[in-house]
Amino acid sequence: MTDDNVDRRSFLSAAGTAAAVGIAGCASFEGPTEESGGENGTTTGDGDRTLVVGTYGAFIDAPSTSPGAWLKDAFEAETGAELVWQTPPNGLNYYIERHNAGVDVEADLYLGLNPDDMVQIDENVDGDLFAEAGDVEGRDDVKSGLDFDPNDRAVPYDTGYISLVYDGTATEAPETFEGLLEEDHRGDLIAQTPGSDTGRAFLLHTIHEFGVGGDYDYLDYWADLQANDVRVLGTWSDAYDAWSAGEAPMVVSYSTDQVFAAQSDANLEEHQIRFFNDQGYANPEGMATFADAADPDLAREFMSFVLRPDVQGEIAQRNVQFPATETAELPDDYADLAHEPPEPVTFTYADLQGSLDGWIDDWERQFAGDD
């Protein structure tokens, strides 16, 4: 594994390990990894108040570039509190399992939730895992359409758009979903299973495009993709590494790919972005306070801090995503490399509720059967 691949995972996974597709309670737990040091391995908080925040590993695992270490140092310097990151190996499921078993979740807040997670939580969690957000300063600045939790628990802090990333020196990506089925693109695409955020978002985009049932639906489309030799790998990093190694010219990834590519002095012609039908599937990320948080007031203070214009801009750049707020402070040239689709599309909480598991189960059943 090269350092470049480690950095790519850190920049581009964007919550890819935040939650598994299936959530089930159990009573045996593998504890989280706790990261209490700042960028230089020091703690600036005075220890009087401690905020424990669960998140996905990529948010903190590259201290020189990813948001976690910078955010910890900045929050501690301003508040005098200590921020402790937790990154359980099984992500959000760790806290779900503890809650369902009646055990203290041992954290105040989780950062890295998406709409699918909230649906899965509400369908599989006994009682309340998260509390209502309450009074969070800066929330009114969140862009219209990014709020994804009808129960007012998750507060968005950034968003990404799922797109094709393709090597423009090797191919010209099609402009429609149907274009992927052409003989000229046989074996050209690497995607991910719906166990990853990118794979699930791409699957949902095909459902949005082709529907469920009818004369030709998303399962028919995927059958045609299989017939055209699509490769589906387990995680975003598996797929992106295979694409980076030249195993295929197109990969399902994020429309901010050129931001990282430019920072790595890569050839941008090899990192082209394609939105099918000028659409990108929106994948917002949110944060929420656990219902039994030890210090809910400090958790809300942290959420307000994250929504501040300067902090929003810094997180977006370090996480290689788009900020959630209208007031974020970004470099003038950020928009030249971070591509927003002309038409963002997504499924709402109401759309996904009661349907998501079935759509995924049907896809898995067909895909495994046709392998």
mmCIF file of C-alpha atoms in Angstrom:
data_model
loop_
_atom_site.group_PDB
_atom_site.id
_atom_site.type_symbol
_atom_site.label_atom_id
_atom_site.label_comp_id
_atom_site.label_asym_id
_atom_site.label_seq_id
_atom_site.Cartn_x
_atom_site.Cartn_y
_atom_site.Cartn_z
ATOM 1 C CA MET A 1 0.000 0.000 0.000
ATOM 2 C CA THR A 2 1.456 3.352 -0.956
ATOM 3 C CA ASP A 3 1.151 6.583 0.996
ATOM 4 C CA ASP A 4 -0.808 7.975 -1.950
ATOM 5 C CA ASN A 5 -3.473 5.310 -1.519
ATOM 6 C CA VAL A 6 -3.699 6.010 2.200
ATOM 7 C CA ASP A 7 -4.263 9.691 1.454
ATOM 8 C CA ARG A 8 -6.889 8.895 -1.179
ATOM 9 C CA ARG A 9 -8.843 6.851 1.349
ATOM 10 C CA SER A 10 -8.646 9.638 3.869
ATOM 11 C CA PHE A 11 -9.743 12.320 1.418
ATOM 12 C CA LEU A 12 -12.381 10.523 -0.550
ATOM 13 C CA SER A 13 -14.082 7.847 1.580
ATOM 14 C CA ALA A 14 -16.399 10.471 3.113
ATOM 15 C CA ALA A 15 -18.165 8.284 5.608
ATOM 16 C CA GLY A 16 -17.849 5.110 3.600
ATOM 17 C CA THR A 17 -17.501 3.089 6.808
ATOM 18 C CA ALA A 18 -19.964 5.044 8.907
ATOM 19 C CA ALA A 19 -22.583 2.285 8.924
ATOM 20 C CA ALA A 20 -23.249 -1.155 7.527
ATOM 21 C CA VAL A 21 -26.306 -1.755 5.399
ATOM 22 C CA GLY A 22 -27.861 -4.220 7.838
ATOM 23 C CA ILE A 23 -28.116 -3.170 11.505
ATOM 24 C CA ALA A 24 -28.801 -5.714 14.195
ATOM 25 C CA GLY A 25 -28.438 -5.595 17.968
ATOM 26 C CA CYS A 26 -26.111 -7.906 19.848
ATOM 27 C CA ALA A 27 -24.526 -8.024 23.272
ATOM 28 C CA SER A 28 -20.874 -8.467 22.390
ATOM 29 C CA PHE A 29 -18.828 -5.408 21.506
ATOM 30 C CA GLU A 30 -15.456 -4.605 20.072
ATOM 31 C CA GLY A 31 -14.417 -1.345 21.675
ATOM 32 C CA PRO A 32 -13.643 1.843 19.790
ATOM 33 C CA THR A 33 -10.257 3.295 19.088
ATOM 34 C CA GLU A 34 -9.882 6.542 21.010
ATOM 35 C CA GLU A 35 -7.865 9.392 19.538
ATOM 36 C CA SER A 36 -7.270 12.086 22.151
ATOM 37 C CA GLY A 37 -4.220 13.822 20.694
ATOM 38 C CA GLY A 38 -4.129 16.823 18.383
ATOM 39 C CA GLU A 39 -2.052 17.251 15.268
ATOM 40 C CA ASN A 40 1.093 17.130 17.366
ATOM 41 C CA GLY A 41 -0.192 14.419 19.693
ATOM 42 C CA THR A 42 -1.006 16.913 22.468
ATOM 43 C CA THR A 43 -4.186 17.765 24.321
ATOM 44 C CA THR A 44 -4.982 21.452 24.674
ATOM 45 C CA GLY A 45 -8.164 21.081 26.718
ATOM 46 C CA ASP A 46 -7.965 21.753 30.448
ATOM 47 C CA GLY A 47 -9.767 18.495 31.293
ATOM 48 C CA ASP A 48 -12.689 20.154 33.167
ATOM 49 C CA ARG A 49 -15.113 19.149 30.408
ATOM 50 C CA THR A 50 -14.716 16.312 27.930
ATOM 51 C CA LEU A 51 -16.670 15.714 24.751
ATOM 52 C CA VAL A 52 -16.570 12.187 23.303
ATOM 53 C CA VAL A 53 -17.399 12.076 19.597
ATOM 54 C CA GLY A 54 -17.836 8.909 17.554
ATOM 55 C CA THR A 55 -17.025 9.051 13.856
ATOM 56 C CA TYR A 56 -15.664 7.045 10.925
ATOM 57 C CA GLY A 57 -11.945 6.374 10.724
ATOM 58 C CA ALA A 58 -11.211 8.391 7.586
ATOM 59 C CA PHE A 59 -12.363 11.569 9.310
ATOM 60 C CA ILE A 60 -9.299 11.462 11.571
ATOM 61 C CA ASP A 61 -6.810 8.893 10.232
ATOM 62 C CA ALA A 62 -4.598 11.242 8.218
ATOM 63 C CA PRO A 63 -3.653 13.880 10.828
ATOM 64 C CA SER A 64 -1.849 16.178 8.386
ATOM 65 C CA THR A 65 -4.833 16.498 6.078
ATOM 66 C CA SER A 66 -8.167 15.028 7.260
ATOM 67 C CA PRO A 67 -10.483 17.199 9.406
ATOM 68 C CA GLY A 68 -10.406 15.358 12.723
ATOM 69 C CA ALA A 69 -7.114 16.459 14.265
ATOM 70 C CA TRP A 70 -7.511 20.054 13.078
ATOM 71 C CA LEU A 71 -11.088 20.214 14.378
ATOM 72 C CA LYS A 72 -10.031 18.819 17.756
ATOM 73 C CA ASP A 73 -7.248 21.352 18.199
ATOM 74 C CA ALA A 74 -9.422 24.288 17.106
ATOM 75 C CA PHE A 75 -12.355 23.326 19.346
ATOM 76 C CA GLU A 76 -10.151 22.721 22.366
ATOM 77 C CA ALA A 77 -8.261 25.993 21.895
ATOM 78 C CA GLU A 78 -11.504 27.967 21.810
ATOM 79 C CA THR A 79 -13.517 26.197 24.513
ATOM 80 C CA GLY A 80 -10.927 24.803 26.923
ATOM 81 C CA ALA A 81 -12.751 21.465 26.767
ATOM 82 C CA GLU A 82 -11.129 18.208 25.726
ATOM 83 C CA LEU A 83 -12.408 16.461 22.585
ATOM 84 C CA VAL A 84 -11.912 12.705 22.368
ATOM 85 C CA TRP A 85 -12.547 10.950 19.065
ATOM 86 C CA GLN A 86 -13.833 7.368 18.976
ATOM 87 C CA THR A 87 -13.614 5.250 15.816
ATOM 88 C CA PRO A 88 -15.140 1.812 16.487
ATOM 89 C CA PRO A 89 -14.170 -0.843 13.924
ATOM 90 C CA ASN A 90 -17.850 -1.432 13.122
ATOM 91 C CA GLY A 91 -18.690 2.270 13.029
ATOM 92 C CA LEU A 92 -22.181 3.382 13.987
ATOM 93 C CA ASN A 93 -23.224 -0.216 14.655
ATOM 94 C CA TYR A 94 -21.055 -0.194 17.785
ATOM 95 C CA TYR A 95 -23.320 2.403 19.404
ATOM 96 C CA ILE A 96 -26.513 0.805 18.101
ATOM 97 C CA GLU A 97 -25.541 -2.546 19.585
ATOM 98 C CA ARG A 98 -24.674 -1.024 22.950
ATOM 99 C CA HIS A 99 -27.904 0.937 23.066
ATOM 100 C CA ASN A 100 -30.048 -2.075 22.157
ATOM 101 C CA ALA A 101 -28.292 -4.112 24.848
ATOM 102 C CA GLY A 102 -29.024 -1.461 27.476
ATOM 103 C CA VAL A 103 -25.350 -0.505 27.836
ATOM 104 C CA ASP A 104 -24.013 3.064 28.011
ATOM 105 C CA VAL A 105 -22.968 4.143 24.516
ATOM 106 C CA GLU A 106 -20.002 5.984 26.079
ATOM 107 C CA ALA A 107 -20.138 8.935 23.668
ATOM 108 C CA ASP A 108 -21.866 12.311 23.503
ATOM 109 C CA LEU A 109 -22.256 12.758 19.769
ATOM 110 C CA TYR A 110 -21.865 10.946 16.457
ATOM 111 C CA LEU A 111 -20.496 12.677 13.362
ATOM 112 C CA GLY A 112 -20.959 11.019 9.962
ATOM 113 C CA LEU A 113 -24.671 10.171 9.695
ATOM 114 C CA ASN A 114 -26.501 10.091 6.377
ATOM 115 C CA PRO A 115 -30.184 9.670 5.448
ATOM 116 C CA ASP A 116 -29.850 5.906 5.056
ATOM 117 C CA ASP A 117 -28.438 5.637 8.576
ATOM 118 C CA MET A 118 -31.407 7.438 10.119
ATOM 119 C CA VAL A 119 -33.845 5.106 8.382
ATOM 120 C CA GLN A 120 -31.888 2.040 9.486
ATOM 121 C CA ILE A 121 -31.660 3.354 13.040
ATOM 122 C CA ASP A 122 -35.380 3.993 13.327
ATOM 123 C CA GLU A 123 -36.196 0.559 11.933
ATOM 124 C CA ASN A 124 -33.746 -1.348 14.149
ATOM 125 C CA VAL A 125 -33.215 0.594 17.384
ATOM 126 C CA ASP A 126 -35.248 0.204 20.548
ATOM 127 C CA GLY A 127 -36.191 3.623 21.916
ATOM 128 C CA ASP A 128 -34.177 6.749 21.148
ATOM 129 C CA LEU A 129 -30.525 6.508 20.160
ATOM 130 C CA PHE A 130 -30.272 10.247 19.408
ATOM 131 C CA ALA A 131 -31.888 13.323 20.948
ATOM 132 C CA GLU A 132 -33.466 16.232 19.107
ATOM 133 C CA ALA A 133 -30.847 18.752 18.053
ATOM 134 C CA GLY A 134 -32.347 21.660 19.990
ATOM 135 C CA ASP A 135 -30.864 25.145 19.723
ATOM 136 C CA VAL A 136 -27.799 24.934 17.458
ATOM 137 C CA GLU A 137 -26.410 28.275 16.365
ATOM 138 C CA GLY A 138 -25.741 28.444 12.630
ATOM 139 C CA ARG A 139 -28.335 25.867 11.707
ATOM 140 C CA ASP A 140 -30.337 28.450 9.802
ATOM 141 C CA ASP A 141 -27.364 28.760 7.432
ATOM 142 C CA VAL A 142 -27.628 25.119 6.276
ATOM 143 C CA LYS A 143 -28.441 24.980 2.567
ATOM 144 C CA SER A 144 -32.016 24.372 1.584
ATOM 145 C CA GLY A 145 -32.672 20.717 0.868
ATOM 146 C CA LEU A 146 -29.813 19.248 2.915
ATOM 147 C CA ASP A 147 -31.825 18.551 6.079
ATOM 148 C CA PHE A 148 -32.586 14.845 5.904
ATOM 149 C CA ASP A 149 -33.949 13.876 9.320
ATOM 150 C CA PRO A 150 -37.674 14.588 9.768
ATOM 151 C CA ASN A 151 -37.305 13.912 13.484
ATOM 152 C CA ASP A 152 -34.892 16.843 13.897
ATOM 153 C CA ARG A 153 -31.929 14.942 15.331
ATOM 154 C CA ALA A 154 -29.233 15.069 12.633
ATOM 155 C CA VAL A 155 -27.710 18.420 11.659
ATOM 156 C CA PRO A 156 -25.896 18.418 8.268
ATOM 157 C CA TYR A 157 -22.261 19.540 8.267
ATOM 158 C CA ASP A 158 -21.153 18.683 4.704
ATOM 159 C CA THR A 159 -22.343 16.964 1.552
ATOM 160 C CA GLY A 160 -20.946 15.083 -1.409
ATOM 161 C CA TYR A 161 -22.273 14.036 -4.798
ATOM 162 C CA ILE A 162 -21.775 10.579 -6.251
ATOM 163 C CA SER A 163 -20.593 10.589 -9.847
ATOM 164 C CA LEU A 164 -18.361 8.753 -12.271
ATOM 165 C CA VAL A 165 -14.652 9.507 -12.107
ATOM 166 C CA TYR A 166 -12.927 8.491 -15.328
ATOM 167 C CA ASP A 167 -9.566 8.547 -17.002
ATOM 168 C CA GLY A 168 -10.037 10.930 -19.911
ATOM 169 C CA THR A 169 -6.843 9.695 -21.534
ATOM 170 C CA ALA A 170 -8.359 6.211 -21.850
ATOM 171 C CA THR A 171 -12.067 6.753 -22.538
ATOM 172 C CA GLU A 172 -14.888 9.258 -22.816
ATOM 173 C CA ALA A 173 -17.527 8.455 -20.214
ATOM 174 C CA PRO A 174 -21.132 8.216 -21.422
ATOM 175 C CA GLU A 175 -23.612 10.953 -20.550
ATOM 176 C CA THR A 176 -26.448 8.608 -19.547
ATOM 177 C CA PHE A 177 -26.916 5.437 -17.538
ATOM 178 C CA GLU A 178 -27.835 3.617 -20.726
ATOM 179 C CA GLY A 179 -24.493 4.599 -22.225
ATOM 180 C CA LEU A 180 -22.738 2.273 -19.777
ATOM 181 C CA LEU A 181 -24.464 -0.641 -21.512
ATOM 182 C CA GLU A 182 -22.830 0.024 -24.864
ATOM 183 C CA GLU A 183 -20.338 -2.510 -26.177
ATOM 184 C CA ASP A 184 -17.653 0.192 -26.282
ATOM 185 C CA HIS A 185 -17.813 0.331 -22.463
ATOM 186 C CA ARG A 186 -17.759 -3.405 -21.783
ATOM 187 C CA GLY A 187 -15.772 -3.976 -18.588
ATOM 188 C CA ASP A 188 -15.041 -0.246 -18.211
ATOM 189 C CA LEU A 189 -16.827 0.385 -14.896
ATOM 190 C CA ILE A 190 -15.839 -0.454 -11.320
ATOM 191 C CA ALA A 191 -18.594 0.076 -8.727
ATOM 192 C CA GLN A 192 -19.140 -0.938 -5.102
ATOM 193 C CA THR A 193 -21.648 -3.031 -3.202
ATOM 194 C CA PRO A 194 -24.398 -1.177 -1.326
ATOM 195 C CA GLY A 195 -22.487 -1.912 1.879
ATOM 196 C CA SER A 196 -20.441 1.212 1.082
ATOM 197 C CA ASP A 197 -21.852 4.727 0.923
ATOM 198 C CA THR A 198 -20.809 5.228 -2.688
ATOM 199 C CA GLY A 199 -22.167 1.865 -3.784
ATOM 200 C CA ARG A 200 -25.448 2.405 -1.965
ATOM 201 C CA ALA A 201 -25.827 5.910 -3.409
ATOM 202 C CA PHE A 202 -25.127 4.661 -6.939
ATOM 203 C CA LEU A 203 -27.677 1.877 -6.483
ATOM 204 C CA LEU A 204 -30.223 4.403 -5.218
ATOM 205 C CA HIS A 205 -29.536 6.643 -8.185
ATOM 206 C CA THR A 206 -30.332 3.753 -10.536
ATOM 207 C CA ILE A 207 -33.565 3.166 -8.596
ATOM 208 C CA HIS A 208 -34.349 6.867 -8.899
ATOM 209 C CA GLU A 209 -33.756 6.623 -12.658
ATOM 210 C CA PHE A 210 -35.433 3.309 -13.517
ATOM 211 C CA GLY A 211 -37.855 2.746 -10.657
ATOM 212 C CA VAL A 212 -39.021 -0.469 -9.026
ATOM 213 C CA GLY A 213 -41.274 -2.852 -10.946
ATOM 214 C CA GLY A 214 -42.690 -2.067 -14.349
ATOM 215 C CA ASP A 215 -41.471 -3.159 -17.742
ATOM 216 C CA TYR A 216 -37.842 -2.190 -17.080
ATOM 217 C CA ASP A 217 -36.671 -1.365 -13.574
ATOM 218 C CA TYR A 218 -33.406 -0.989 -11.667
ATOM 219 C CA LEU A 219 -32.924 -4.774 -11.394
ATOM 220 C CA ASP A 220 -33.212 -5.095 -15.172
ATOM 221 C CA TYR A 221 -30.661 -2.304 -15.554
ATOM 222 C CA TRP A 222 -28.233 -4.021 -13.187
ATOM 223 C CA ALA A 223 -28.694 -7.293 -15.041
ATOM 224 C CA ASP A 224 -27.658 -5.461 -18.204
ATOM 225 C CA LEU A 225 -24.691 -3.901 -16.399
ATOM 226 C CA GLN A 226 -23.594 -7.377 -15.336
ATOM 227 C CA ALA A 227 -23.955 -8.599 -18.894
ATOM 228 C CA ASN A 228 -21.614 -5.750 -19.874
ATOM 229 C CA ASP A 229 -19.030 -6.941 -17.334
ATOM 230 C CA VAL A 230 -19.346 -4.325 -14.602
ATOM 231 C CA ARG A 231 -17.042 -5.091 -11.650
ATOM 232 C CA VAL A 232 -18.551 -4.611 -8.183
ATOM 233 C CA LEU A 233 -16.075 -4.552 -5.306
ATOM 234 C CA GLY A 234 -16.721 -4.395 -1.584
ATOM 235 C CA THR A 235 -15.646 -0.903 -0.578
ATOM 236 C CA TRP A 236 -14.917 2.483 -2.056
ATOM 237 C CA SER A 237 -11.196 2.068 -1.377
ATOM 238 C CA ASP A 238 -11.128 -1.362 -3.065
ATOM 239 C CA ALA A 239 -12.777 0.117 -6.153
ATOM 240 C CA TYR A 240 -10.756 3.321 -6.225
ATOM 241 C CA ASP A 241 -7.461 1.470 -5.764
ATOM 242 C CA ALA A 242 -8.343 -0.890 -8.630
ATOM 243 C CA TRP A 243 -9.240 2.090 -10.818
ATOM 244 C CA SER A 244 -6.047 3.925 -9.828
ATOM 245 C CA ALA A 245 -4.080 0.841 -10.843
ATOM 246 C CA GLY A 246 -5.589 1.049 -14.330
ATOM 247 C CA GLU A 247 -7.836 -2.005 -14.042
ATOM 248 C CA ALA A 248 -10.723 -0.075 -15.636
ATOM 249 C CA PRO A 249 -11.116 3.518 -16.848
ATOM 250 C CA MET A 250 -14.251 4.432 -14.829
ATOM 251 C CA VAL A 251 -15.133 4.199 -11.131
ATOM 252 C CA VAL A 252 -18.085 5.245 -8.983
ATOM 253 C CA SER A 253 -16.737 7.930 -6.665
ATOM 254 C CA TYR A 254 -17.171 11.583 -5.656
ATOM 255 C CA SER A 255 -17.441 14.695 -7.787
ATOM 256 C CA THR A 256 -14.763 16.386 -5.640
ATOM 257 C CA ASP A 257 -12.116 13.965 -6.902
ATOM 258 C CA GLN A 258 -10.167 16.693 -8.693
ATOM 259 C CA VAL A 259 -9.613 18.561 -5.418
ATOM 260 C CA PHE A 260 -7.444 15.754 -4.123
ATOM 261 C CA ALA A 261 -5.933 15.060 -7.517
ATOM 262 C CA ALA A 262 -4.727 18.665 -7.760
ATOM 263 C CA GLN A 263 -3.248 18.522 -4.259
ATOM 264 C CA SER A 264 -1.332 15.417 -5.324
ATOM 265 C CA ASP A 265 -0.152 17.076 -8.564
ATOM 266 C CA ALA A 266 -1.995 14.386 -10.537
ATOM 267 C CA ASN A 267 -2.928 14.793 -14.183
ATOM 268 C CA LEU A 268 -6.479 16.172 -14.061
ATOM 269 C CA GLU A 269 -7.209 14.695 -17.487
ATOM 270 C CA GLU A 270 -7.011 11.324 -15.717
ATOM 271 C CA HIS A 271 -9.522 12.531 -13.098
ATOM 272 C CA GLN A 272 -12.534 13.635 -15.105
ATOM 273 C CA ILE A 273 -16.055 13.866 -13.660
ATOM 274 C CA ARG A 274 -19.281 12.709 -15.319
ATOM 275 C CA PHE A 275 -22.812 13.319 -14.050
ATOM 276 C CA PHE A 276 -25.358 11.053 -15.741
ATOM 277 C CA ASN A 277 -28.180 13.156 -17.193
ATOM 278 C CA ASP A 278 -26.504 16.139 -15.458
ATOM 279 C CA GLN A 279 -27.523 14.599 -12.117
ATOM 280 C CA GLY A 280 -25.475 13.736 -9.050
ATOM 281 C CA TYR A 281 -26.788 11.716 -6.120
ATOM 282 C CA ALA A 282 -26.507 13.875 -2.997
ATOM 283 C CA ASN A 283 -24.981 12.237 0.071
ATOM 284 C CA PRO A 284 -25.148 14.722 2.979
ATOM 285 C CA GLU A 285 -23.459 13.955 6.286
ATOM 286 C CA GLY A 286 -24.845 14.978 9.644
ATOM 287 C CA MET A 287 -24.101 14.972 13.355
ATOM 288 C CA ALA A 288 -26.403 14.194 16.272
ATOM 289 C CA THR A 289 -26.259 14.104 20.062
ATOM 290 C CA PHE A 290 -26.801 10.744 21.749
ATOM 291 C CA ALA A 291 -29.928 10.627 23.884
ATOM 292 C CA ASP A 292 -27.930 9.707 26.980
ATOM 293 C CA ALA A 293 -24.990 12.072 26.334
ATOM 294 C CA ALA A 294 -23.076 12.996 29.472
ATOM 295 C CA ASP A 295 -22.785 16.637 28.355
ATOM 296 C CA PRO A 296 -25.484 17.498 25.792
ATOM 297 C CA ASP A 297 -24.829 21.236 26.167
ATOM 298 C CA LEU A 298 -21.193 20.780 25.142
ATOM 299 C CA ALA A 299 -22.341 18.582 22.259
ATOM 300 C CA ARG A 300 -24.589 21.379 20.977
ATOM 301 C CA GLU A 301 -21.739 23.855 21.427
ATOM 302 C CA PHE A 302 -19.607 21.575 19.251
ATOM 303 C CA MET A 303 -22.299 21.394 16.558
ATOM 304 C CA SER A 304 -22.549 25.183 16.514
ATOM 305 C CA PHE A 305 -18.766 25.399 16.236
ATOM 306 C CA VAL A 306 -18.778 23.016 13.252
ATOM 307 C CA LEU A 307 -21.332 25.218 11.460
ATOM 308 C CA ARG A 308 -19.273 28.390 11.767
ATOM 309 C CA PRO A 309 -18.247 29.806 8.354
ATOM 310 C CA ASP A 310 -14.490 29.405 8.877
ATOM 311 C CA VAL A 311 -14.841 25.899 10.298
ATOM 312 C CA GLN A 312 -17.223 24.840 7.526
ATOM 313 C CA GLY A 313 -14.691 25.897 4.911
ATOM 314 C CA GLU A 314 -11.837 24.093 6.618
ATOM 315 C CA ILE A 315 -13.781 20.842 7.036
ATOM 316 C CA ALA A 316 -14.915 20.913 3.401
ATOM 317 C CA GLN A 317 -11.348 21.293 2.140
ATOM 318 C CA ARG A 318 -9.857 18.686 4.452
ATOM 319 C CA ASN A 319 -12.684 16.187 3.920
ATOM 320 C CA VAL A 320 -12.816 17.034 0.185
ATOM 321 C CA GLN A 321 -16.555 17.619 0.221
ATOM 322 C CA PHE A 322 -18.938 20.561 -0.049
ATOM 323 C CA PRO A 323 -19.888 22.577 3.046
ATOM 324 C CA ALA A 324 -23.411 22.294 4.402
ATOM 325 C CA THR A 325 -23.911 26.020 4.933
ATOM 326 C CA GLU A 326 -24.397 28.975 2.636
ATOM 327 C CA THR A 327 -21.908 31.030 4.653
ATOM 328 C CA ALA A 328 -18.858 28.739 4.475
ATOM 329 C CA GLU A 329 -15.533 30.410 3.748
ATOM 330 C CA LEU A 330 -13.750 28.670 0.843
ATOM 331 C CA PRO A 331 -10.884 29.610 -1.465
ATOM 332 C CA ASP A 332 -12.016 31.308 -4.671
ATOM 333 C CA ASP A 333 -10.709 28.441 -6.813
ATOM 334 C CA TYR A 334 -12.370 25.627 -4.830
ATOM 335 C CA ALA A 335 -15.373 25.572 -7.161
ATOM 336 C CA ASP A 336 -13.067 25.077 -10.147
ATOM 337 C CA LEU A 337 -12.184 21.587 -8.886
ATOM 338 C CA ALA A 338 -15.174 20.613 -6.728
ATOM 339 C CA HIS A 339 -17.953 19.945 -9.232
ATOM 340 C CA GLU A 340 -21.607 20.331 -8.287
ATOM 341 C CA PRO A 341 -24.196 18.667 -10.523
ATOM 342 C CA PRO A 342 -26.697 20.858 -12.377
ATOM 343 C CA GLU A 343 -29.420 18.745 -10.757
ATOM 344 C CA PRO A 344 -28.835 17.078 -7.384
ATOM 345 C CA VAL A 345 -31.107 14.086 -6.776
ATOM 346 C CA THR A 346 -31.739 12.011 -3.683
ATOM 347 C CA PHE A 347 -34.328 9.946 -1.868
ATOM 348 C CA THR A 348 -35.873 11.465 1.231
ATOM 349 C CA TYR A 349 -36.231 9.713 4.567
ATOM 350 C CA ALA A 350 -39.895 9.049 3.717
ATOM 351 C CA ASP A 351 -38.910 7.514 0.366
ATOM 352 C CA LEU A 352 -36.419 5.159 1.998
ATOM 353 C CA GLN A 353 -38.447 4.187 5.053
ATOM 354 C CA GLY A 354 -39.804 0.675 4.694
ATOM 355 C CA SER A 355 -38.202 0.251 1.251
ATOM 356 C CA LEU A 356 -34.415 0.503 1.549
ATOM 357 C CA ASP A 357 -33.749 -2.950 2.971
ATOM 358 C CA GLY A 358 -36.008 -4.594 0.396
ATOM 359 C CA TRP A 359 -34.365 -2.802 -2.521
ATOM 360 C CA ILE A 360 -30.928 -3.854 -1.331
ATOM 361 C CA ASP A 361 -31.992 -7.424 -0.563
ATOM 362 C CA ASP A 362 -33.491 -7.789 -4.042
ATOM 363 C CA TRP A 363 -30.328 -6.392 -5.636
ATOM 364 C CA GLU A 364 -28.096 -8.717 -3.613
ATOM 365 C CA ARG A 365 -30.272 -11.731 -4.409
ATOM 366 C CA GLN A 366 -30.212 -11.002 -8.137
ATOM 367 C CA PHE A 367 -26.568 -10.012 -8.292
ATOM 368 C CA ALA A 368 -25.391 -13.093 -6.407
ATOM 369 C CA GLY A 369 -27.660 -15.316 -8.463
ATOM 370 C CA ASP A 370 -26.416 -13.926 -11.739
ATOM 371 C CA ASP A 371 -22.724 -14.063 -10.807
#
